[in-house]
Short mmCIF file of C-alpha atoms in Angstrom, two decimals:
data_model
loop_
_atom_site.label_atom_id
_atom_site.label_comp_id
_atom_site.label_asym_id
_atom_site.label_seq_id
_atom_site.Cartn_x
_atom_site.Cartn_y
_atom_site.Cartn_z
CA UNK H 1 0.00 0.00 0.00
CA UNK H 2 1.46 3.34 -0.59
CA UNK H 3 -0.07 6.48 0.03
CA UNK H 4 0.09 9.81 -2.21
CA UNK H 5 1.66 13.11 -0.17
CA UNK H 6 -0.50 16.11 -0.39
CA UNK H 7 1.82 19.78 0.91
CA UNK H 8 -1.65 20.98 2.79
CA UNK H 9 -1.75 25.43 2.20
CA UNK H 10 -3.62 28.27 4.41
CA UNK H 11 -6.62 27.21 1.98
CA UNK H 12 -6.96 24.34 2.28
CA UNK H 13 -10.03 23.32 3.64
CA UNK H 14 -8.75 19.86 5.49
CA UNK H 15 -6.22 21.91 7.62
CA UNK H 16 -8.15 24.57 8.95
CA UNK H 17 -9.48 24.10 12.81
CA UNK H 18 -7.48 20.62 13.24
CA UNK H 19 -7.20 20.15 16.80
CA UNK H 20 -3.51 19.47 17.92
CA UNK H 21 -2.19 15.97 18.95
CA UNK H 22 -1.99 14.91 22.70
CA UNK H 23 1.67 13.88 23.08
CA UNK H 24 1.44 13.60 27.13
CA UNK H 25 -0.36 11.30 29.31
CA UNK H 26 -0.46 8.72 26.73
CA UNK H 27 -1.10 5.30 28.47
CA UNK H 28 1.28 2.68 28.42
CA UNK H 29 1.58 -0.71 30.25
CA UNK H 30 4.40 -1.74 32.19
CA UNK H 31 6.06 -4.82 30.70
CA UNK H 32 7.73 -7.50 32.35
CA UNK H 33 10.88 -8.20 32.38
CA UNK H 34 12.11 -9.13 28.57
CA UNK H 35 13.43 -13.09 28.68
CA UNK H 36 17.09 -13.47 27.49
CA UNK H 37 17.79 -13.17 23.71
CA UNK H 38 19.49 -16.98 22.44
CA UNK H 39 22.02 -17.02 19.77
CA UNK H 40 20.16 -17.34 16.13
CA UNK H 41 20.62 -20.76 14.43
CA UNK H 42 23.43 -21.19 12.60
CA UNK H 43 24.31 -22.81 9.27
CA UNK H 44 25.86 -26.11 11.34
CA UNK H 45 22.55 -26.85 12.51
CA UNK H 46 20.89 -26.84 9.27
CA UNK H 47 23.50 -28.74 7.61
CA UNK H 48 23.58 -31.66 10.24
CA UNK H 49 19.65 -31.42 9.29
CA UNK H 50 20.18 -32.62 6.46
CA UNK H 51 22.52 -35.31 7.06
CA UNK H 52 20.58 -37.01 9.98
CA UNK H 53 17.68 -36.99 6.84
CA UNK H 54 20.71 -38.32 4.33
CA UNK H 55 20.83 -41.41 6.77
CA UNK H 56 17.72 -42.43 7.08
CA UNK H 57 16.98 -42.13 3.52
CA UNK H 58 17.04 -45.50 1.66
CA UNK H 59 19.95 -46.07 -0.90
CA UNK H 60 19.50 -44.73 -4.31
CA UNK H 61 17.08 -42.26 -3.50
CA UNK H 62 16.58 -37.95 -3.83
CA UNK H 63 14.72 -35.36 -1.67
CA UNK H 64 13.12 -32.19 -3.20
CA UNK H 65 11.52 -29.54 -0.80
CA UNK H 66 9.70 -27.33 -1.82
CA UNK H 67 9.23 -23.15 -0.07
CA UNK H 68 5.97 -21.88 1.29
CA UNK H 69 4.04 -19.99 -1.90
CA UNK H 70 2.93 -16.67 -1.60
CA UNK H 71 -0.68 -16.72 -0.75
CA UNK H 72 -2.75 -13.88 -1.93
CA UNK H 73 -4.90 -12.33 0.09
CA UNK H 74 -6.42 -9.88 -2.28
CA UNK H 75 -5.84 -8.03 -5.62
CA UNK H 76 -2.06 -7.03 -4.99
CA UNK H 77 -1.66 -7.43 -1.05
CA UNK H 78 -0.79 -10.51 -0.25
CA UNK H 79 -0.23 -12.57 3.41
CA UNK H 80 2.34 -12.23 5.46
CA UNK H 81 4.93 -15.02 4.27
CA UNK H 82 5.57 -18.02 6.15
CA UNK H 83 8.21 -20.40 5.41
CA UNK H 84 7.14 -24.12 5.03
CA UNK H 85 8.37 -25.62 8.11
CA UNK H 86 9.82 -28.67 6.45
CA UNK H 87 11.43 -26.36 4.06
CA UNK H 88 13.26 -23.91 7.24
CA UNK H 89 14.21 -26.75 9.62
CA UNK H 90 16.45 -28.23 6.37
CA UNK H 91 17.98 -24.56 4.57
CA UNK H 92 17.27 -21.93 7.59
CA UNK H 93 15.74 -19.55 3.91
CA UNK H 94 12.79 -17.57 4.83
CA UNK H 95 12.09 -16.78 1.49
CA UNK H 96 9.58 -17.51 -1.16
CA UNK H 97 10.49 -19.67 -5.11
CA UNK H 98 13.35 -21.50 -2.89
CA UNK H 99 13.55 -25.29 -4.16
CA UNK H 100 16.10 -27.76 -2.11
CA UNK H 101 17.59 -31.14 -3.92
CA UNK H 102 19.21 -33.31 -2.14
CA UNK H 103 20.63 -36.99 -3.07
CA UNK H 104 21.70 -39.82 -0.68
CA UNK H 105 24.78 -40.17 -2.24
CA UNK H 106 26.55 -37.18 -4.55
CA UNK H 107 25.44 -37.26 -8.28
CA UNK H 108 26.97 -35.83 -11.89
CA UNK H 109 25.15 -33.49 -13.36
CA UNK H 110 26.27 -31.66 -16.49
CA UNK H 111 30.07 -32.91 -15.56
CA UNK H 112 29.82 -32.00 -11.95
CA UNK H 113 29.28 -33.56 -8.70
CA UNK H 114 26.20 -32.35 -6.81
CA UNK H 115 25.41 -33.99 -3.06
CA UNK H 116 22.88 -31.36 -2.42
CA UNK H 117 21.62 -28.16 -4.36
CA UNK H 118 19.44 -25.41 -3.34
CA UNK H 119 17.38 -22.85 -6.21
CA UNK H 120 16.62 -19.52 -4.85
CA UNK H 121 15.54 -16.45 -6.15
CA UNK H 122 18.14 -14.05 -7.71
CA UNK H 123 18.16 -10.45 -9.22
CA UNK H 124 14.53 -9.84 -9.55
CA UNK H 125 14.64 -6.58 -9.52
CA UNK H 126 10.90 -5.48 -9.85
CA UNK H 127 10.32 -7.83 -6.69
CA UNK H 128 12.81 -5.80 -5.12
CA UNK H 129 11.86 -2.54 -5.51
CA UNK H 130 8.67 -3.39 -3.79
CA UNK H 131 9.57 -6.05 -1.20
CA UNK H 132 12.78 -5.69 -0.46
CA UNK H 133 16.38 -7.49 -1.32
CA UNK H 134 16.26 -10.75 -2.29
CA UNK H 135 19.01 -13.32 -0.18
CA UNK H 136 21.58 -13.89 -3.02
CA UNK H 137 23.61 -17.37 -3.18
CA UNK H 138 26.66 -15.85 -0.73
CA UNK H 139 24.00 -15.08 1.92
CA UNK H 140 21.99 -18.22 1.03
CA UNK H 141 25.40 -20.40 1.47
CA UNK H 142 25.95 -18.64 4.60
CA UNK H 143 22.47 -19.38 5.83
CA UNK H 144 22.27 -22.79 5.35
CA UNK H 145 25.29 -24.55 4.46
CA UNK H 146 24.35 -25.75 1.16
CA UNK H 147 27.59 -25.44 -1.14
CA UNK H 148 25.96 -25.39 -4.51
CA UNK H 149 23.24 -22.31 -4.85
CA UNK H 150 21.69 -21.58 -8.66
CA UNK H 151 19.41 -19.37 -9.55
CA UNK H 152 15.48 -20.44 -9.32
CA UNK H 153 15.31 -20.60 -13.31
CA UNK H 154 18.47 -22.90 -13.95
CA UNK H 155 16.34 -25.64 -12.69
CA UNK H 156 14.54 -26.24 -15.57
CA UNK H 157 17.62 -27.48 -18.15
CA UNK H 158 19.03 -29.32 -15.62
CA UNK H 159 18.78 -32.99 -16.22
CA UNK H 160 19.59 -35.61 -13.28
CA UNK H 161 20.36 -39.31 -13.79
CA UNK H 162 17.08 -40.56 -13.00
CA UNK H 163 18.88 -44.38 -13.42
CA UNK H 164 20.38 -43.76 -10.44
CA UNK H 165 17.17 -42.87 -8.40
CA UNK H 166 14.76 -44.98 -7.02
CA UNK H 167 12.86 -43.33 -4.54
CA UNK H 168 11.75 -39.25 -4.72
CA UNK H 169 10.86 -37.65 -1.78
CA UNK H 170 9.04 -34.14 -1.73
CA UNK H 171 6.00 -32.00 0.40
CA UNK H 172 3.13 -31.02 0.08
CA UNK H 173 4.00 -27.75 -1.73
CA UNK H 174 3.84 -30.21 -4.29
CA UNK H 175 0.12 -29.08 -5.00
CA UNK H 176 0.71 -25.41 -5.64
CA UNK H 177 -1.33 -24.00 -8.02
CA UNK H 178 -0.24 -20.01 -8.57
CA UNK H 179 2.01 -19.60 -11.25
CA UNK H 180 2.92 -16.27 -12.61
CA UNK H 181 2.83 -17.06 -16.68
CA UNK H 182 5.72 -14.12 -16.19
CA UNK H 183 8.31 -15.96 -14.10
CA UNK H 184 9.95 -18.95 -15.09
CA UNK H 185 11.31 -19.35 -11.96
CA UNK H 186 8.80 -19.01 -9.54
CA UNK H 187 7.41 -21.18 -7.40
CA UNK H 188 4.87 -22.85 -9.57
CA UNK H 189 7.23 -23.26 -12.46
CA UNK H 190 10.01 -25.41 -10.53
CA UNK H 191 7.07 -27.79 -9.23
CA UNK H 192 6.01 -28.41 -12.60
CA UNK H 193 8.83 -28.80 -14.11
CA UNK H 194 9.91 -31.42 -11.56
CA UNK H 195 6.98 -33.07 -11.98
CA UNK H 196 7.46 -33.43 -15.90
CA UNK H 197 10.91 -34.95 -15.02
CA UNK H 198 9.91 -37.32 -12.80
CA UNK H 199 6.98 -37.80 -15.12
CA UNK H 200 9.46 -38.23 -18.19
CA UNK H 201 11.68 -40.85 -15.79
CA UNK H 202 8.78 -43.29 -15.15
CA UNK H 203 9.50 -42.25 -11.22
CA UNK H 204 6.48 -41.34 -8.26
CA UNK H 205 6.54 -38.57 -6.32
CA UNK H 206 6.75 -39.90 -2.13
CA UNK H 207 4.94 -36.83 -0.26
CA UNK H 208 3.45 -38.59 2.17
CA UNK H 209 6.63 -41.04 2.84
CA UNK H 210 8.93 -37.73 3.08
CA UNK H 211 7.01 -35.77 5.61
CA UNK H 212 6.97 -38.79 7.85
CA UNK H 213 10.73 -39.15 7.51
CA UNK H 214 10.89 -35.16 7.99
CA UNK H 215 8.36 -35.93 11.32
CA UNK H 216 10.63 -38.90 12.66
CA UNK H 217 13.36 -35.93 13.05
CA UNK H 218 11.79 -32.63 13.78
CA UNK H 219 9.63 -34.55 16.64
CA UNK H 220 12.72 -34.45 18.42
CA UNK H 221 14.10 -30.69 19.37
CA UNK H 222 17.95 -30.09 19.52
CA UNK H 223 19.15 -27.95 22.59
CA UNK H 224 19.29 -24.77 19.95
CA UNK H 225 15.87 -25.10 18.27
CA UNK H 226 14.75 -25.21 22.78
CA UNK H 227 16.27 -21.97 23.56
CA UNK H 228 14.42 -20.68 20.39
CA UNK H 229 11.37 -22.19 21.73
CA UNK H 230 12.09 -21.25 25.49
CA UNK H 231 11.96 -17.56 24.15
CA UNK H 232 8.81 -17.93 22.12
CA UNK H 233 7.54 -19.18 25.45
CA UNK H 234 8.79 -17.09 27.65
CA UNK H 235 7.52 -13.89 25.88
CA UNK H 236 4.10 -15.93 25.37
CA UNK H 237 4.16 -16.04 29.44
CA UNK H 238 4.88 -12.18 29.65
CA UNK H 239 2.00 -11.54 27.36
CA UNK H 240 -0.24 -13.46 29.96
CA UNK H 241 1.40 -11.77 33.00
CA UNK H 242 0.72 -8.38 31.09
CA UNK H 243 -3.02 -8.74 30.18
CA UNK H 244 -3.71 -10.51 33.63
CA UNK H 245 -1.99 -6.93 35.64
CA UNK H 246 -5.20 -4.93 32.82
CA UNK H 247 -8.23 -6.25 32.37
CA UNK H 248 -11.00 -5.04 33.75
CA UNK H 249 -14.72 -5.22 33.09
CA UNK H 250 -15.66 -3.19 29.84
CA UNK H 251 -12.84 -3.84 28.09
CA UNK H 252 -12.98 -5.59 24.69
CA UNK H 253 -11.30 -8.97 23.54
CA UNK H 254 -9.43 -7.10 20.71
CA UNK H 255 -7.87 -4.73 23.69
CA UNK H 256 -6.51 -7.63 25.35
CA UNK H 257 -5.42 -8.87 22.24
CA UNK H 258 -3.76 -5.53 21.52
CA UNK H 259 -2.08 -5.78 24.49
CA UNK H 260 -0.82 -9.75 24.59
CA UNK H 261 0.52 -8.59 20.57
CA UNK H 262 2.33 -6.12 21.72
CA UNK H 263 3.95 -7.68 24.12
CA UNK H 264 4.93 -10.42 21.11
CA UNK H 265 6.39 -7.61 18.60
CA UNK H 266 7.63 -5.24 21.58
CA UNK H 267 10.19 -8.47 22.70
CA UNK H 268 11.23 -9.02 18.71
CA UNK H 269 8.40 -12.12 17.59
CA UNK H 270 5.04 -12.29 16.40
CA UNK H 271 2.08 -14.70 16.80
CA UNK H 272 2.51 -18.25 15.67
CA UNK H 273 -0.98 -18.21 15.15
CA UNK H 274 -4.35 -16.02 15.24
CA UNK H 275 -4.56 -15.22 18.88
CA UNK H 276 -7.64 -16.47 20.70
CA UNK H 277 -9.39 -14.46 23.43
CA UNK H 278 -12.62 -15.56 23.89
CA UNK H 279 -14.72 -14.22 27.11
CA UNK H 280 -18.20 -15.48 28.18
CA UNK H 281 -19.86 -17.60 25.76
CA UNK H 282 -17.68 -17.50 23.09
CA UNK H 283 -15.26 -19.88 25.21
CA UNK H 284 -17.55 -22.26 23.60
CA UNK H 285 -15.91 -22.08 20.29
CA UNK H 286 -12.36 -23.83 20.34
CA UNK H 287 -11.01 -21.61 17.84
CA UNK H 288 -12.68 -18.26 17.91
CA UNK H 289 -10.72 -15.29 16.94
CA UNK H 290 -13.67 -12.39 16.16
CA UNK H 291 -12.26 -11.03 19.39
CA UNK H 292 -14.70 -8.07 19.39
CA UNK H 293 -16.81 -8.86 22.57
CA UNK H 294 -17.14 -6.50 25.72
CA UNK H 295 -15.87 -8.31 28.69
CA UNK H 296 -18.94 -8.85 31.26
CA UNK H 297 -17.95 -8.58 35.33
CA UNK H 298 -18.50 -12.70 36.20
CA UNK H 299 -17.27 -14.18 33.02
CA UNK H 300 -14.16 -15.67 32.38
CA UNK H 301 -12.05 -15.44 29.68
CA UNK H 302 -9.59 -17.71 27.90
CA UNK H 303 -6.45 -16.84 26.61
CA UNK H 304 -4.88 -19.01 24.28
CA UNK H 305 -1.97 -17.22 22.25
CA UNK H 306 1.67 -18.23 21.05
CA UNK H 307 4.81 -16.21 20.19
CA UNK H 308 6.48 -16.95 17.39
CA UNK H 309 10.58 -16.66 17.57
CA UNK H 310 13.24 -17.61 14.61
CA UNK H 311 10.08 -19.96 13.57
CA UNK H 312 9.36 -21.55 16.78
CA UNK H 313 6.19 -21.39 17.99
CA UNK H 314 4.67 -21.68 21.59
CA UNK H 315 0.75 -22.49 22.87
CA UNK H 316 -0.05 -21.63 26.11
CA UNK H 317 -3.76 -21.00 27.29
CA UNK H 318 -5.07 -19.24 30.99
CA UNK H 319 -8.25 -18.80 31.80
CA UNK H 320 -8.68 -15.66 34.35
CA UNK H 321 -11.54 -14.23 35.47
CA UNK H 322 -12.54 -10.76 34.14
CA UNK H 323 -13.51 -9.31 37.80
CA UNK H 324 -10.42 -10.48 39.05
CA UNK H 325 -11.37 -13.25 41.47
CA UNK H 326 -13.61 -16.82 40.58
CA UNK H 327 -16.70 -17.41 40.97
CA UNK H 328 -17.32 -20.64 43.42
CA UNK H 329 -18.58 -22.72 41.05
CA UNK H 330 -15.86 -21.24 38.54
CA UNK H 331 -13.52 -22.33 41.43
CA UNK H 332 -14.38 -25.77 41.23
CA UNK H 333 -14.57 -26.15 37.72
CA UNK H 334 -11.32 -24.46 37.18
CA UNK H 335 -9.87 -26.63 40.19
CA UNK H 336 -11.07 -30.35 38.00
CA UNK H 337 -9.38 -28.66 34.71
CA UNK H 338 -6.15 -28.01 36.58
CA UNK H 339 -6.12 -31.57 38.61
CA UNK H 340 -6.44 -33.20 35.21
CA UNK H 341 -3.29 -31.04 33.64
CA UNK H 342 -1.55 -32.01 36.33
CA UNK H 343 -2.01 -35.82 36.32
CA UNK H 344 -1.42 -35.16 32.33
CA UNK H 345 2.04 -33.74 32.97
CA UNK H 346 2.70 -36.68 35.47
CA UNK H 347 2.13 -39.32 32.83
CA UNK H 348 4.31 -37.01 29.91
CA UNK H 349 7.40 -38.83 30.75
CA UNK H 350 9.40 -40.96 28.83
CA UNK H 351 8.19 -44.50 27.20
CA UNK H 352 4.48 -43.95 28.06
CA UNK H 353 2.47 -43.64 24.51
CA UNK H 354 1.92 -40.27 23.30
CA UNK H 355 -1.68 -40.40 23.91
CA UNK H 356 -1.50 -41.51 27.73
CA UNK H 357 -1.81 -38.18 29.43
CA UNK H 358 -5.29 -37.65 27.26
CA UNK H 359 -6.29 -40.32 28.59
CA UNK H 360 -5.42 -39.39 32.22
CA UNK H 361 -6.85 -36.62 31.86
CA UNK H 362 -9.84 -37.53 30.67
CA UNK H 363 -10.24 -39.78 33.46
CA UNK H 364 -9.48 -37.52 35.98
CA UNK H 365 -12.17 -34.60 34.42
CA UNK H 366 -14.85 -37.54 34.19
CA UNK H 367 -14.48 -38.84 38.09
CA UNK H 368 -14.46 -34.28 38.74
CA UNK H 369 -17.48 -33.77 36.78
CA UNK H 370 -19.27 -36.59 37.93
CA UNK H 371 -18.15 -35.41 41.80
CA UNK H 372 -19.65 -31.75 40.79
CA UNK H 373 -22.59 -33.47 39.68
CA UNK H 374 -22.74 -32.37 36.50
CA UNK H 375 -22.73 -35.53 35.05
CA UNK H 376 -23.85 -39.12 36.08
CA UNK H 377 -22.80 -41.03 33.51
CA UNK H 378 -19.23 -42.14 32.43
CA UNK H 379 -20.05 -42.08 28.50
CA UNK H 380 -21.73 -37.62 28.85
CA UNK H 381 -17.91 -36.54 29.51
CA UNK H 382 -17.53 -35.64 25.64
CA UNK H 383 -20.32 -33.61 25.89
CA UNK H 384 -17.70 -31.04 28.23
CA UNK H 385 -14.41 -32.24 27.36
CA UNK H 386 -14.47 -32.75 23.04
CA UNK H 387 -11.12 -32.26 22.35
CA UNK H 388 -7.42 -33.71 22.34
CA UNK H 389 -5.01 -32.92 25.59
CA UNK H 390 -1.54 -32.95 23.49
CA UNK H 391 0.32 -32.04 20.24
CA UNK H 392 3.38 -31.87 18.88
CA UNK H 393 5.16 -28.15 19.50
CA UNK H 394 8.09 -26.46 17.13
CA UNK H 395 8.18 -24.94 13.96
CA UNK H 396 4.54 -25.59 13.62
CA UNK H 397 2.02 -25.15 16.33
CA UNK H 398 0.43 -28.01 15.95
CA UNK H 399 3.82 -29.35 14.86
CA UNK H 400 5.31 -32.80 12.92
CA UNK H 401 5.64 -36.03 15.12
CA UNK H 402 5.16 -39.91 14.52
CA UNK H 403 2.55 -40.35 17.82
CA UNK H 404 4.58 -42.80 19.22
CA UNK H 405 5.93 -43.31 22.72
CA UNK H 406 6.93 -40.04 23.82
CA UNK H 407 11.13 -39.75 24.06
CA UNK H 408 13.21 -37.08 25.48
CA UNK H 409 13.76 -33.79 23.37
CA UNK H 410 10.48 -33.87 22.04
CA UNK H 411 7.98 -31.17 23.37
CA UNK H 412 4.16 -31.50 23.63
CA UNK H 413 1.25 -29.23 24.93
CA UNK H 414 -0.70 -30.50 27.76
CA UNK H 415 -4.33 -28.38 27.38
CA UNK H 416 -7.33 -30.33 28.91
CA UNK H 417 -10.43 -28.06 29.23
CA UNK H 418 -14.09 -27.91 30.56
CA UNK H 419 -16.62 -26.27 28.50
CA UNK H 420 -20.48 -26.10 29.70
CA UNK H 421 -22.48 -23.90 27.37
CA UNK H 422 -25.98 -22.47 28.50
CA UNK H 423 -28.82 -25.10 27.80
CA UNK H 424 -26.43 -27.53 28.67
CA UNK H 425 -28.44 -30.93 30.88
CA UNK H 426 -26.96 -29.60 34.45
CA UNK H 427 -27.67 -27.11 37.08
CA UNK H 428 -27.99 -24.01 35.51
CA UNK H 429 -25.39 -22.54 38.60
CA UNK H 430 -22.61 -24.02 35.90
CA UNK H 431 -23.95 -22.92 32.66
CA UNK H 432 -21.45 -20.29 31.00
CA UNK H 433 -17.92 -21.50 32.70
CA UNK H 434 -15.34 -22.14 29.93
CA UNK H 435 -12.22 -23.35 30.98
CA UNK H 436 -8.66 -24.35 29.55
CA UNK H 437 -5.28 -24.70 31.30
CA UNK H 438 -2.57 -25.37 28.52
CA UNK H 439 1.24 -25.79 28.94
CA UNK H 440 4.53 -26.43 26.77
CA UNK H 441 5.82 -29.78 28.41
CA UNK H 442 9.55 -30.84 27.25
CA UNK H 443 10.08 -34.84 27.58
CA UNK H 444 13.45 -35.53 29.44
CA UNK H 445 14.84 -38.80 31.16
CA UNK H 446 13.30 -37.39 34.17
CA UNK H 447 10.17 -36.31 35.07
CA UNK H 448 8.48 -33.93 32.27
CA UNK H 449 9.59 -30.43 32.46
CA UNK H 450 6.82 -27.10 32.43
CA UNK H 451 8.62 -24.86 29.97
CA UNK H 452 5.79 -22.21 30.45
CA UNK H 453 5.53 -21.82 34.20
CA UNK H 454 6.31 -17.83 33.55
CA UNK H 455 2.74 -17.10 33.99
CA UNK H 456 0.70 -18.69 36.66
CA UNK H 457 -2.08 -21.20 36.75
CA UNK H 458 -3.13 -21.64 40.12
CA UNK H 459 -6.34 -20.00 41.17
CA UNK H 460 -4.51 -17.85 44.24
CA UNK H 461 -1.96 -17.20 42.29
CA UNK H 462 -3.96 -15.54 39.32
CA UNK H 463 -6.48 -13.48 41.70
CA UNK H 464 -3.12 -11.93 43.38
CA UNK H 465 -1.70 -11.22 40.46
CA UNK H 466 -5.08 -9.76 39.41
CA UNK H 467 -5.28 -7.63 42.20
CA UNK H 468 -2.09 -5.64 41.60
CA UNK H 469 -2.62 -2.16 40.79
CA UNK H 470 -3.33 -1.85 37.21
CA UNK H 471 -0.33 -2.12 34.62
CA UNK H 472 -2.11 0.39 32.87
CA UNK H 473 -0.58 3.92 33.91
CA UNK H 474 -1.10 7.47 32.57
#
């Protein structure tokens, strides 16, 4: 978007009687303390990337990854980019028409030997004018290690011993379907023509196959990729701590939301994923992100929000209340939720199968409602509890992983949650609470470790916090 400048005269009717700008007494927030910066990934991790994939690839076979495509929102203005995670955890480029080959074992091509070759973007000159330099191969090499960078459109001659290939590996960018008719070296093009080669060579296309081999190793999280994550979720936490020191009644979601962005961009990260702050009713809806309510003295509301940092995302969810103190019936709810995390995290421990601590904590939320009476039978706890306790955390929020038995160095999200809309077949005292406690658990040898303790979960431990004088100041 660019805007056209106007030099405004005496005349002009738009400047006359323009009241000035209040530059004092603008509110701000006091923010917590900013979490320590970690060193940025560097080419070495990358690189062994792709050589823990080269060994667990079978002989005689290639890998071809493919970047995110722009995605157009409308007319000329499109998304925000975001780098296929797939694509990032094996090159470290954050940019768009990127292609990565790599072969199990080095091959000729044109009278060269090639182990690996990456395709990026070069000298597009319009695109730069508008968006911004492009990477370059020296900055590319730098980035991720690979030796041998070409140009986007030098793809397209180049022919590979397909004699020597068996197998071919790629993602899902596979499917893209924009293509600029203008650039031959764009996104679209390098996916077709690979798939003309491969057609041409008589071999299939493995999508599925690769992004479980991609899974088997990005399931497991180095200690670099968890300082990038401890960040994500430390700032996450601060964004909590923040919002939980403001509300009041009559605020709106989107304030809040305002304020737990902020807190994302002000400590250098964004949101992994459309922030969710959804008060009163609308904690109903698992994923609602209007945001536009007024917050009502009684309700609760539920935050459930993730930084993003260097790619790695975090999910952590609090429920508070908006008057600053529970309800006794919110109390007891809110008490079943957090017995039921708890016993989750207990059973997040090495060996046990991935989907143990849902079932733990389903367990433990049937035998609380049935206590609270809002339930008698064993088979209504679906009708309150309807979704999954754990998922995979890292480049993706909802990230890559073989649901096995959990091993240390992977991390998952424990979230169980009680939601009782009005109508609902109980005492009416419990109609409208919505709650869900969610936190970033790293797998060790020992017992699971709470990566997101920065902002508290207990119920005495929220109301004091809430009870602080307001972070807002003039």
């Amino acid at each position: 978007v660019f805007i056209m400048s106007y030099a405004f005269t005496s005349n002009d009717v738009f400047a006359q009687d323009v009241p000035p700008i209040k530059t004092t007494n603008v509110p701000h927030f006091k923010l917590a303390p900013a979490p320590e910066i970690p060193e940025e990934l560097s080419s070495s991790f990358f690189f062994e990337n792709r050589e823990r994939l080269r060994e667990i690839l079978p002989d005689s076979s290639m890998v071809v990854l493919f970047s995110a495509p722009i995605r157009k929102r409308t007319n000329d203005i499109d998304y925000p980019f975001h780098q296929d995670p797939d694509f990032f955890y094996f090159t470290g480029v954050n940019e768009d028409n990127a292609m990565l080959v790599m072969f199990k074992t080095p091959m000729r091509i044109n009278e060269k030997w090639y182990r690996e070759i990456l395709f990026i973007e070069n000298d597009n000159m319009i695109k730069q004018v508008w968006n911004g330099p492009v990477l370059g191969s020296d900055q590319a090499k730098d980035i991720s290690g690979v030796a041998s960078v070409l140009s986007n459109t030098e793809f397209k001659p180049m022919e590979f011993n397909w004699n020597e290939i068996d197998k071919v590996y790629s993602n899902k960018n596979l499917f893209i379907e924009l293509d600029d008719v203008k650039h031959p070296g764009d996104l679209a093009s390098m996916v077709n023509h690979f798939k003309l080669k491969t057609e041409r060579a008589g071999k299939s296309i493995l999508v599925n196959e690769g992004e479980d081999l991609y899974a088997q190793l990005r399931q497991h999280k180095s200690s670099k990729e968890l300082e990038m994550m401890q960040r994500a979720i430390d700032i996450t936490g601060d964004a909590h701590v923040n919002v939980m020191k403001m509300v009041e009644p009559g605020m709106t979601e989107y304030q809040l939301q305002a304020i737990l962005e902020y807190t994302f961009h002000y400590n250098g990260s964004r949101a992994a994923f459309p922030s969710i702050v959804a008060s009163g009713d609308n904690g109903a809806i698992m994923h609602y992100t209007e945001n536009d309510d007024i917050l009502i003295p009684g309700d609760l509301v539920i935050l459930d929000i993730g930084a993003q940092y260097e790619g790695y995302a975090a999910d952590i969810t609090r429920t508070i209340p908006v008057s600053g103190v529970f309800s006794e019936e919110q109390k007891q709810v809110y008490q079943v939720v957090l017995d039921a995390q708890t016993v989750a995290i207990r059973y997040a421990t090495k060996g046990y199968k991935f989907w143990t601590p849902h079932e733990e904590a389903y367990r433990t939320i049937g035998k609380g409602l049935i206590s609270l009476g809002i339930i008698t039978e064993w088979g209504d706890i679906g009708k309150y509890f309807m979704h999954g306790t754990s998922h995979y955390l890292g480049l993706d929020v909802h990230d890559a992983g073989v649901y096995s038995s959990l091993q240390p160095g992977e991390v998952i999200t424990v979230e169980p949650g009680i939601y009782i809309p009005k109508g609902s077949p109980c005492d009416e005292k419990w109609w409208g609470i919505f709650v869900r406690i969610e936190d970033d658990i790293l797998i060790t040898d020992a017992p699971a470790k709470v990566l997101s303790g920065r902002s508290p979960r207990k119920i005495s431990e929220i109301e004091a916090l809430m009870s602080n004088e307001s972070a807002l100041t003039e």
